Amino acid sequence: MGGLQVRHVRNIRSRSRLADLFATMRTKTFPDHWSVMLAQISVCSFIVVAISGVVLMFFYDPSMEQVTYAGSYGPLTGAEMSRAFASTLDLSFEVRGGLLLRQVHHWSSLVMTAAIVLHLLWLFFAGAFRKPRQQTWLTVVALLVVTMAAGMTGSALPDDLLSGSSMAVLDGVLRATPVVGTWLSGLLFGGPFPGDINAVFYPVHVVVLPAVLVIAFVAMAILGLRHGPAQPAGGGRTKADVVGTNLRTFTARSVGLFFLVSGVITLMAATLTVNPTGQYGPANPAAATAGSSPGWYLAFLDGALRLAPGWEFVWMGRTWSVALLLPVLVCTLFLLALAAYPYLEQWVTGDSDDHQLLERPRNNPTRTGLGVAGMVFYGVLWAAAGSNTIALEFDISVEGFMYALQALLVVGPVTGFVIARRICIGLQRRDRAIVLHGRESGRVVRTRSGGYVEVHLAVDAGERQRLAGYEDHPPVPLHRDVHGKTTLAQRLQVRLSRLFYRDRIAPLAMAELSRDRHDRSSTQ
């Protein structure tokens, strides 16, 4: 009897916890800003990827055993190929709706990656990564890396000539790694290349990486609920204001967005061909496809390999290839700097406050310039991955184009930083002039003294706050100890902080805005 009472009490407590959770969710404020759709699109695309991937598992055979193809695709009849490639052809040409399903799976993964990249860019330029949302930034960066890994492992599964060429490049990069390169290649391929890559990639692609993606998406949702939505500046909003929608409206919009994303992806899959494995033929270690290039999300890695100089040197009894080690090192540092940027900026600026208001890109010129520099750097590497195709289409020399990209890789980010920063400062000055003098109306009137002036229209309080009432933080001051000495790290932080805030237009105080409005009204 006592055991039944204990179980009854536990059931009541568990139900009360669920009731409290549902009550909290009903009163929770959910964001309704347009930027939230970028994260939602990535989630919707992942659901489509998961559903289509589960269905594909029933028809795909990951075995690398060699067979003679006897399917309905005529050009490859009688060809020797792996069961993996044969099952891919059967799925494309014999299973009803199989080709559409394959393309839905492929396109949804590309859309998911693009949505994550765009969401990451928005978080950066809007300053939505600042405290207390650094963990959200790290989660999104992890999502991007895992999604790229999922795309790479998935592209290898058909075992066609295109995926075989990509695996040959991967094998070369691994073998060029000093000391452990040969061991890594043997571990991944299950022996000498080409080995049995699907024995490793298939379970990683269908079990490990999807589980990590689910955990990352759940973590991002939990962090979003914990910290609440970051609010766009302007409209008289303060840090304490939380503007959004309720659970019912948010759920209805999310469900509608899911069906919209699913429909668009299905339309793309039905009308736009992607990864036509039948045209490439089976994988062959002795051959490579002409004009082959990786997926767009991995193109910057391939572009780095193409732009690196072909230098080698012998050290410690081993040959070190700069052409392979330098691109891997640069791309790794780029991703690490991307993940660590919120903490680097916090250290440079000394700003450890909680930020609930988003920041307009123009109001932080240095950060915006750094973002543009990173985009230019990535874009040059991305363009280098398709250098052979670009040179062929525009009838230019491949060597000359590669030399131009090498120069642009060094000069481009610096130029992009300077131009973007100066544009932001100019926009800040323009906003300040609008707040102080009003917007230009285009109407010119004659004064009593015989002169001509343009009539300016005053802006309301919310617009003034948005244009010139943004947050500001002073540069880090130099603190000396009792002996008047400082450390190298302190001096470096102060120097970088001054450079970060250099030429930045300070926001207008509300007292100054009120005084200016009073002066204009007195003049009129």
Coordinates of C-alpha atoms in Angstrom, one line a residue:
M1 CA 0.0 0.0 0.0
G2 CA 2.9 2.3 0.8
G3 CA 4.5 1.7 -2.6
L4 CA 1.3 2.7 -4.4
Q5 CA 1.1 5.9 -2.5
V6 CA 4.7 6.8 -3.3
R7 CA 4.1 6.2 -7.0
H8 CA 0.9 8.2 -6.9
V9 CA 2.8 11.1 -5.3
R10 CA 5.5 10.9 -7.9
N11 CA 3.0 10.9 -10.7
I12 CA 1.3 14.0 -9.2
R13 CA 4.7 15.8 -8.9
S14 CA 5.7 14.9 -12.5
R15 CA 2.4 16.2 -13.8
S16 CA 2.7 19.4 -11.8
R17 CA 6.2 20.0 -13.2
L18 CA 4.8 19.5 -16.7
A19 CA 2.0 21.8 -15.9
D20 CA 4.4 24.5 -14.6
L21 CA 6.5 24.1 -17.8
F22 CA 3.5 24.5 -20.1
A23 CA 2.4 27.5 -18.1
T24 CA 5.8 29.1 -18.3
M25 CA 5.9 28.4 -22.1
R26 CA 2.5 30.0 -22.5
T27 CA 3.7 33.2 -20.9
K28 CA 7.1 33.2 -22.6
T29 CA 7.8 35.9 -25.1
F30 CA 9.1 34.5 -28.4
P31 CA 10.9 36.7 -31.0
D32 CA 9.1 37.9 -34.1
H33 CA 11.9 39.7 -35.8
W34 CA 12.5 38.7 -39.5
S35 CA 16.0 37.4 -38.6
V36 CA 14.6 34.6 -36.6
M37 CA 13.4 33.0 -39.8
L38 CA 17.0 32.3 -40.8
A39 CA 17.4 30.0 -37.8
Q40 CA 13.9 28.5 -38.4
I41 CA 14.7 27.8 -42.0
S42 CA 17.8 25.8 -41.0
V43 CA 15.7 23.8 -38.6
C44 CA 13.0 23.2 -41.2
S45 CA 15.6 22.1 -43.7
F46 CA 17.1 19.8 -41.2
I47 CA 13.8 18.1 -40.7
V48 CA 13.4 17.6 -44.4
V49 CA 17.0 16.2 -44.6
A50 CA 16.2 13.8 -41.7
I51 CA 12.9 12.5 -43.2
S52 CA 14.3 12.1 -46.7
G53 CA 17.5 10.5 -45.4
V54 CA 15.6 7.9 -43.4
V55 CA 13.6 6.9 -46.5
L56 CA 16.8 6.7 -48.6
M57 CA 18.3 4.3 -46.1
F58 CA 15.8 1.6 -47.2
F59 CA 17.1 1.6 -50.8
Y60 CA 20.8 2.5 -50.4
D61 CA 23.5 -0.2 -49.9
P62 CA 26.8 1.2 -48.5
S63 CA 28.8 -1.9 -49.5
M64 CA 31.9 -1.4 -51.6
E65 CA 31.8 -4.9 -53.0
Q66 CA 32.3 -4.8 -56.8
V67 CA 29.4 -5.9 -59.0
T68 CA 28.5 -5.7 -62.7
Y69 CA 25.7 -3.2 -63.3
A70 CA 22.6 -4.6 -65.1
G71 CA 20.1 -1.9 -64.3
S72 CA 18.0 0.3 -66.5
Y73 CA 20.5 3.0 -67.0
G74 CA 21.9 2.1 -70.5
P75 CA 25.2 4.1 -70.6
L76 CA 26.6 2.1 -67.7
T77 CA 25.2 -1.4 -68.5
G78 CA 27.9 -4.0 -67.9
A79 CA 30.2 -1.6 -66.1
E80 CA 32.0 -2.7 -62.9
M81 CA 31.1 -0.7 -59.9
S82 CA 30.5 -0.9 -56.2
R83 CA 27.1 -1.9 -54.7
A84 CA 26.9 1.6 -53.3
F85 CA 27.0 3.2 -56.7
A86 CA 24.7 0.5 -58.2
S87 CA 22.1 1.1 -55.5
T88 CA 22.4 4.9 -56.1
L89 CA 21.6 4.3 -59.8
D90 CA 18.7 2.0 -59.0
L91 CA 17.4 4.6 -56.6
S92 CA 17.6 7.2 -59.3
F93 CA 16.2 5.3 -62.2
E94 CA 14.1 2.4 -60.9
V95 CA 12.5 3.5 -57.6
R96 CA 9.4 5.6 -58.2
G97 CA 10.2 9.1 -57.0
G98 CA 13.7 8.0 -56.0
L99 CA 15.5 10.7 -58.0
L100 CA 13.2 13.4 -56.6
L101 CA 13.9 12.1 -53.1
R102 CA 17.7 12.1 -53.7
Q103 CA 17.5 15.7 -54.9
V104 CA 15.2 16.7 -52.0
H105 CA 17.8 15.3 -49.6
H106 CA 20.7 17.1 -51.4
W107 CA 18.9 20.5 -51.9
S108 CA 17.6 20.6 -48.3
S109 CA 21.2 20.1 -47.0
L110 CA 22.4 22.9 -49.1
V111 CA 19.5 25.2 -48.0
M112 CA 20.2 24.3 -44.3
T113 CA 23.9 25.2 -44.7
A114 CA 23.1 28.5 -46.4
A115 CA 20.6 29.4 -43.7
I116 CA 23.1 28.7 -41.0
V117 CA 25.7 30.9 -42.8
L118 CA 23.3 33.7 -43.2
H119 CA 22.2 33.4 -39.6
L120 CA 25.8 33.5 -38.5
L121 CA 26.4 36.7 -40.6
W122 CA 23.4 38.4 -39.1
L123 CA 24.5 37.5 -35.5
F124 CA 27.9 39.0 -36.2
F125 CA 26.9 42.3 -37.9
A126 CA 24.0 42.9 -35.5
G127 CA 26.2 42.2 -32.4
A128 CA 23.8 39.5 -31.3
F129 CA 26.8 37.4 -30.1
R130 CA 27.7 39.7 -27.2
K131 CA 27.2 38.7 -23.6
P132 CA 25.0 36.9 -22.6
R133 CA 24.8 35.1 -26.0
Q134 CA 28.3 33.9 -26.6
Q135 CA 27.2 30.3 -26.1
T136 CA 24.6 30.8 -28.8
W137 CA 27.3 32.0 -31.2
L138 CA 29.5 29.0 -30.4
T139 CA 26.5 26.7 -30.9
V140 CA 25.8 28.2 -34.4
V141 CA 29.5 27.9 -35.3
A142 CA 29.4 24.3 -34.2
L143 CA 26.3 23.8 -36.3
L144 CA 28.1 25.1 -39.4
V145 CA 31.1 22.9 -38.9
V146 CA 29.0 19.8 -38.3
T147 CA 26.8 20.6 -41.3
M148 CA 29.9 20.9 -43.5
A149 CA 31.1 17.5 -42.2
A150 CA 27.7 16.0 -42.9
G151 CA 27.8 17.3 -46.4
M152 CA 31.3 16.0 -47.0
T153 CA 30.5 12.5 -45.7
G154 CA 27.2 12.4 -47.6
S155 CA 28.8 13.4 -50.9
A156 CA 31.2 10.4 -50.6
L157 CA 28.4 7.8 -50.2
P158 CA 27.3 7.4 -53.9
D159 CA 30.9 6.3 -54.7
D160 CA 30.7 7.9 -58.1
L161 CA 33.7 9.5 -60.0
L162 CA 33.1 12.9 -58.5
S163 CA 33.1 11.7 -54.9
G164 CA 36.1 9.5 -55.7
S165 CA 38.0 12.6 -56.9
S166 CA 37.1 14.4 -53.6
M167 CA 38.3 11.4 -51.6
A168 CA 41.6 11.4 -53.5
V169 CA 42.1 15.0 -52.5
L170 CA 41.3 14.2 -48.9
D171 CA 43.7 11.3 -49.0
G172 CA 46.5 13.6 -50.3
V173 CA 45.8 16.1 -47.6
L174 CA 45.9 13.5 -44.9
R175 CA 49.1 11.9 -46.1
A176 CA 50.8 15.3 -46.3
T177 CA 50.3 15.7 -42.5
P178 CA 53.7 15.1 -40.8
V179 CA 54.2 12.1 -38.5
V180 CA 50.6 10.9 -38.4
G181 CA 49.4 11.4 -42.0
T182 CA 49.8 7.9 -43.2
W183 CA 48.1 6.5 -40.1
L184 CA 45.2 8.9 -40.5
S185 CA 44.7 7.9 -44.1
G186 CA 44.8 4.2 -43.3
L187 CA 42.4 4.7 -40.4
L188 CA 39.9 6.6 -42.5
F189 CA 40.0 4.5 -45.6
G190 CA 40.4 1.2 -43.8
G191 CA 43.8 0.6 -45.5
P192 CA 45.5 1.9 -48.6
F193 CA 43.4 4.3 -50.7
P194 CA 40.7 3.9 -52.0
G195 CA 39.9 1.3 -49.3
D196 CA 36.4 1.1 -47.9
I197 CA 35.5 4.7 -47.1
N198 CA 31.8 4.0 -46.6
A199 CA 32.6 1.7 -43.6
V200 CA 33.5 4.9 -41.7
F201 CA 31.5 7.6 -43.5
Y202 CA 28.1 5.8 -43.6
P203 CA 27.6 5.3 -39.8
V204 CA 29.1 8.8 -39.2
H205 CA 26.7 10.3 -41.7
V206 CA 23.5 8.6 -40.7
V207 CA 24.0 8.3 -36.9
V208 CA 26.7 10.4 -35.3
L209 CA 26.4 13.7 -37.2
P210 CA 22.6 13.8 -37.1
A211 CA 22.6 13.2 -33.4
V212 CA 25.1 16.0 -32.9
L213 CA 22.9 18.3 -35.1
V214 CA 19.8 17.5 -33.0
I215 CA 21.7 18.2 -29.8
A216 CA 23.0 21.5 -31.3
F217 CA 19.6 22.7 -32.4
V218 CA 18.1 21.8 -29.1
A219 CA 20.9 23.6 -27.3
M220 CA 20.3 26.7 -29.5
A221 CA 16.6 26.6 -28.7
I222 CA 17.2 26.3 -24.9
L223 CA 19.7 29.2 -25.0
G224 CA 17.3 31.3 -26.9
L225 CA 14.5 30.7 -24.3
R226 CA 16.9 31.3 -21.4
H227 CA 18.3 34.6 -22.6
G228 CA 15.2 35.8 -24.5
P229 CA 15.1 37.6 -27.8
A230 CA 17.5 40.3 -28.5
Q231 CA 15.6 43.5 -29.5
P232 CA 16.3 45.8 -32.5
A233 CA 17.4 49.2 -31.4
G234 CA 15.1 52.2 -31.9
G235 CA 11.4 52.8 -31.2
G236 CA 12.2 54.0 -27.7
R237 CA 13.2 50.5 -26.6
T238 CA 15.4 49.9 -23.6
K239 CA 17.3 46.9 -22.3
A240 CA 14.3 46.0 -20.1
D241 CA 11.9 45.9 -22.9
V242 CA 11.0 42.5 -24.4
V243 CA 8.9 42.7 -27.6
G244 CA 7.7 39.5 -29.3
T245 CA 4.8 37.2 -29.7
N246 CA 3.2 34.4 -27.7
L247 CA 3.6 30.6 -28.0
R248 CA 0.5 30.0 -30.1
T249 CA 1.4 32.6 -32.7
F250 CA 5.0 31.6 -32.8
T251 CA 4.0 27.9 -33.3
A252 CA 1.6 28.7 -36.1
R253 CA 4.2 30.8 -37.9
S254 CA 6.8 28.1 -37.5
V255 CA 4.5 25.4 -38.9
G256 CA 3.6 27.6 -41.8
L257 CA 7.2 28.3 -42.5
F258 CA 8.0 24.6 -42.4
F259 CA 5.5 23.8 -45.1
L260 CA 6.7 26.8 -47.2
V261 CA 10.3 25.7 -46.9
S262 CA 9.4 22.1 -47.7
G263 CA 7.5 23.2 -50.7
V264 CA 10.3 25.4 -52.1
I265 CA 12.8 22.6 -51.6
T266 CA 10.6 20.1 -53.3
L267 CA 10.1 22.5 -56.2
M268 CA 13.9 23.0 -56.5
A269 CA 14.4 19.3 -56.4
A270 CA 11.9 18.7 -59.2
T271 CA 13.2 21.4 -61.5
L272 CA 16.9 21.8 -60.7
T273 CA 19.3 18.9 -61.3
V274 CA 22.0 18.5 -58.6
N275 CA 24.7 15.8 -58.4
P276 CA 23.8 13.7 -61.5
T277 CA 25.8 10.6 -60.5
G278 CA 24.9 8.7 -63.6
Q279 CA 26.9 11.2 -65.8
Y280 CA 30.1 10.8 -63.7
G281 CA 30.3 7.0 -63.7
P282 CA 31.8 4.8 -61.0
A283 CA 34.7 5.9 -58.8
N284 CA 38.1 5.2 -60.3
P285 CA 41.4 6.0 -58.4
A286 CA 43.2 6.4 -61.7
A287 CA 40.7 9.0 -63.1
A288 CA 39.2 12.3 -62.1
T289 CA 36.2 14.4 -63.4
A290 CA 37.0 17.4 -65.5
G291 CA 36.1 20.7 -63.7
S292 CA 35.3 18.9 -60.5
S293 CA 34.9 21.0 -57.4
P294 CA 33.5 20.3 -53.9
G295 CA 30.2 21.6 -52.5
W296 CA 30.0 25.4 -52.2
Y297 CA 30.3 25.2 -48.4
L298 CA 33.6 23.4 -48.7
A299 CA 34.9 25.4 -51.6
F300 CA 37.0 27.6 -49.5
L301 CA 39.1 24.6 -48.4
D302 CA 39.7 23.6 -52.0
G303 CA 40.4 27.2 -53.0
A304 CA 43.1 27.5 -50.3
L305 CA 44.8 24.3 -51.7
R306 CA 44.8 25.8 -55.1
L307 CA 46.2 29.2 -54.1
A308 CA 49.0 27.9 -51.8
P309 CA 52.5 28.0 -53.3
G310 CA 53.9 24.6 -54.2
W311 CA 56.8 24.8 -51.8
E312 CA 58.4 21.9 -50.0
F313 CA 61.3 21.6 -47.5
V314 CA 63.0 18.8 -45.6
W315 CA 63.2 19.1 -41.8
M316 CA 63.9 16.5 -39.1
G317 CA 64.3 13.8 -41.8
R318 CA 60.8 14.5 -43.2
T319 CA 59.4 16.3 -46.3
W320 CA 57.1 19.2 -45.3
S321 CA 54.7 20.4 -48.1
V322 CA 53.7 24.0 -47.7
A323 CA 51.2 23.6 -50.5
L324 CA 49.1 21.3 -48.2
L325 CA 50.0 22.3 -44.6
L326 CA 49.5 26.1 -45.1
P327 CA 45.9 25.9 -46.5
V328 CA 44.9 23.5 -43.7
L329 CA 46.5 25.7 -41.1
V330 CA 44.9 28.9 -42.5
C331 CA 41.4 27.5 -42.8
T332 CA 41.7 26.0 -39.3
L333 CA 42.8 29.3 -37.8
F334 CA 40.0 31.1 -39.7
L335 CA 37.3 28.8 -38.1
L336 CA 38.9 29.1 -34.7
A337 CA 39.0 32.9 -34.9
L338 CA 35.3 32.8 -36.0
A339 CA 34.4 30.8 -32.9
A340 CA 36.5 32.9 -30.5
Y341 CA 35.5 36.3 -31.8
P342 CA 32.9 37.2 -29.2
Y343 CA 35.5 36.6 -26.4
L344 CA 38.3 38.4 -28.4
E345 CA 36.1 41.5 -28.9
Q346 CA 35.0 41.4 -25.2
W347 CA 38.7 41.4 -24.2
V348 CA 39.6 44.2 -26.6
T349 CA 36.8 46.5 -25.7
G350 CA 36.6 45.6 -22.0
D351 CA 32.8 45.5 -22.5
S352 CA 31.4 42.8 -20.1
D353 CA 27.8 44.2 -19.8
D354 CA 24.8 42.2 -20.8
H355 CA 23.4 43.4 -24.2
Q356 CA 19.7 43.0 -24.9
L357 CA 19.6 45.5 -27.8
L358 CA 20.9 44.7 -31.2
E359 CA 23.4 47.1 -32.8
R360 CA 23.2 48.5 -36.3
P361 CA 26.3 47.6 -38.3
R362 CA 27.1 51.2 -39.1
N363 CA 27.3 52.0 -35.3
N364 CA 30.3 49.7 -34.9
P365 CA 32.5 50.5 -37.9
T366 CA 35.5 48.3 -36.9
R367 CA 33.4 45.2 -36.3
T368 CA 31.6 45.7 -39.6
G369 CA 34.9 46.2 -41.4
L370 CA 36.3 43.0 -39.9
G371 CA 33.2 41.2 -41.0
V372 CA 33.6 42.5 -44.6
A373 CA 37.3 41.6 -44.5
G374 CA 36.4 38.0 -43.5
M375 CA 33.8 37.8 -46.2
V376 CA 36.3 39.0 -48.8
F377 CA 38.8 36.5 -47.6
Y378 CA 36.3 33.7 -47.8
G379 CA 35.0 34.9 -51.2
V380 CA 38.5 34.8 -52.7
L381 CA 39.1 31.3 -51.5
W382 CA 35.6 30.3 -52.8
A383 CA 36.3 31.8 -56.2
A384 CA 39.7 30.0 -56.4
A385 CA 37.9 26.7 -56.1
G386 CA 36.2 27.3 -59.4
S387 CA 39.2 29.0 -61.1
N388 CA 39.3 26.5 -63.9
T389 CA 35.7 26.9 -64.8
I390 CA 35.8 30.7 -64.5
A391 CA 38.9 30.8 -66.7
L392 CA 37.2 28.6 -69.3
E393 CA 33.9 30.6 -69.3
F394 CA 35.6 34.0 -69.6
D395 CA 38.4 32.8 -71.9
I396 CA 41.3 34.0 -69.7
S397 CA 44.5 32.4 -68.5
V398 CA 44.2 30.1 -65.5
E399 CA 47.7 31.0 -64.3
G400 CA 47.0 34.7 -64.6
F401 CA 43.7 34.4 -62.8
M402 CA 45.3 32.4 -60.0
Y403 CA 48.0 35.1 -59.6
A404 CA 45.3 37.7 -59.4
L405 CA 43.5 35.8 -56.7
Q406 CA 46.7 35.3 -54.7
A407 CA 47.2 39.1 -54.7
L408 CA 43.6 39.7 -54.0
L409 CA 43.7 37.3 -51.0
V410 CA 46.2 39.6 -49.4
V411 CA 45.0 43.0 -50.6
G412 CA 41.3 42.3 -50.7
P413 CA 40.5 41.9 -47.0
V414 CA 42.5 45.0 -46.1
T415 CA 40.7 47.1 -48.8
G416 CA 37.3 45.7 -47.8
F417 CA 38.0 46.6 -44.1
V418 CA 39.0 50.2 -44.9
I419 CA 36.1 50.8 -47.3
A420 CA 33.4 49.3 -45.1
R421 CA 34.7 51.2 -42.1
R422 CA 34.7 54.5 -43.8
I423 CA 31.2 53.9 -45.2
C424 CA 29.9 53.1 -41.7
I425 CA 31.5 56.3 -40.3
G426 CA 29.9 58.3 -43.2
L427 CA 26.5 56.8 -42.5
Q428 CA 26.9 57.6 -38.8
R429 CA 27.6 61.3 -39.6
R430 CA 24.6 61.3 -41.9
D431 CA 22.3 59.9 -39.2
R432 CA 23.6 62.5 -36.8
A433 CA 22.9 65.3 -39.2
I434 CA 19.3 64.0 -39.7
V435 CA 18.7 63.9 -36.0
L436 CA 20.1 67.4 -35.4
H437 CA 18.6 69.1 -38.5
G438 CA 15.8 66.8 -39.8
R439 CA 15.4 65.0 -43.0
E440 CA 15.6 66.8 -46.4
S441 CA 12.2 67.4 -47.8
G442 CA 13.2 68.6 -51.2
R443 CA 11.1 71.8 -50.8
V444 CA 13.0 75.1 -51.1
V445 CA 11.4 78.3 -49.7
R446 CA 12.5 81.9 -49.8
T447 CA 13.2 83.7 -46.5
R448 CA 12.3 87.2 -45.6
S449 CA 15.9 88.4 -46.3
G450 CA 15.7 87.1 -49.8
G451 CA 17.7 83.9 -49.4
Y452 CA 16.6 80.4 -50.1
V453 CA 16.7 77.4 -47.7
E454 CA 15.5 73.9 -47.8
V455 CA 12.8 72.8 -45.4
H456 CA 13.9 69.9 -43.2
L457 CA 11.4 67.6 -41.6
A458 CA 11.9 66.7 -37.9
V459 CA 12.0 63.0 -36.9
D460 CA 10.1 61.5 -34.0
A461 CA 11.5 60.4 -30.7
G462 CA 11.8 56.7 -31.7
E463 CA 13.6 57.5 -34.9
R464 CA 16.0 59.8 -33.1
Q465 CA 16.8 57.1 -30.6
R466 CA 17.4 54.6 -33.5
L467 CA 19.6 56.9 -35.4
A468 CA 21.8 58.5 -32.8
G469 CA 20.9 57.0 -29.4
Y470 CA 22.8 53.7 -29.7
E471 CA 24.9 52.2 -27.0
D472 CA 28.5 53.4 -26.5
H473 CA 31.4 52.0 -24.6
P474 CA 34.7 53.9 -23.9
P475 CA 38.0 52.4 -24.8
V476 CA 39.9 50.4 -22.1
P477 CA 42.0 52.8 -20.0
L478 CA 45.6 52.0 -19.0
H479 CA 45.8 50.9 -15.4
R480 CA 49.2 50.9 -13.7
D481 CA 50.1 48.9 -10.5
V482 CA 51.4 50.5 -7.3
H483 CA 54.8 50.7 -8.9
G484 CA 53.5 52.5 -12.0
K485 CA 54.2 49.5 -14.2
T486 CA 52.0 47.7 -16.8
T487 CA 52.1 44.3 -18.5
L488 CA 52.5 43.6 -22.2
A489 CA 49.0 42.2 -22.3
Q490 CA 47.5 45.4 -20.8
R491 CA 49.3 47.6 -23.2
L492 CA 48.2 45.4 -26.1
Q493 CA 44.6 45.5 -24.9
V494 CA 44.6 49.3 -24.6
R495 CA 46.2 49.7 -28.0
L496 CA 43.7 47.4 -29.7
S497 CA 40.8 49.1 -27.8
R498 CA 41.8 52.5 -29.1
L499 CA 42.1 51.2 -32.6
F500 CA 38.7 49.5 -32.3
Y501 CA 37.0 52.7 -31.3
R502 CA 39.0 55.0 -33.5
D503 CA 37.0 57.6 -35.5
R504 CA 33.8 56.2 -34.0
I505 CA 31.0 58.8 -33.8
A506 CA 29.7 59.1 -30.3
P507 CA 25.9 58.8 -29.8
L508 CA 23.9 61.9 -29.0
A509 CA 22.7 62.3 -25.4
M510 CA 18.9 62.8 -25.0
A511 CA 19.6 66.1 -23.3
E512 CA 21.4 67.3 -26.4
L513 CA 18.6 66.1 -28.6
S514 CA 16.0 67.9 -26.5
R515 CA 18.1 71.1 -26.5
D516 CA 18.4 71.0 -30.3
R517 CA 14.7 70.5 -30.8
H518 CA 14.0 73.5 -28.4
D519 CA 16.5 75.6 -30.4
R520 CA 14.8 74.8 -33.7
S521 CA 11.3 75.5 -32.3
S522 CA 12.5 78.8 -31.0
T523 CA 14.0 79.7 -34.4
Q524 CA 10.8 78.9 -36.2

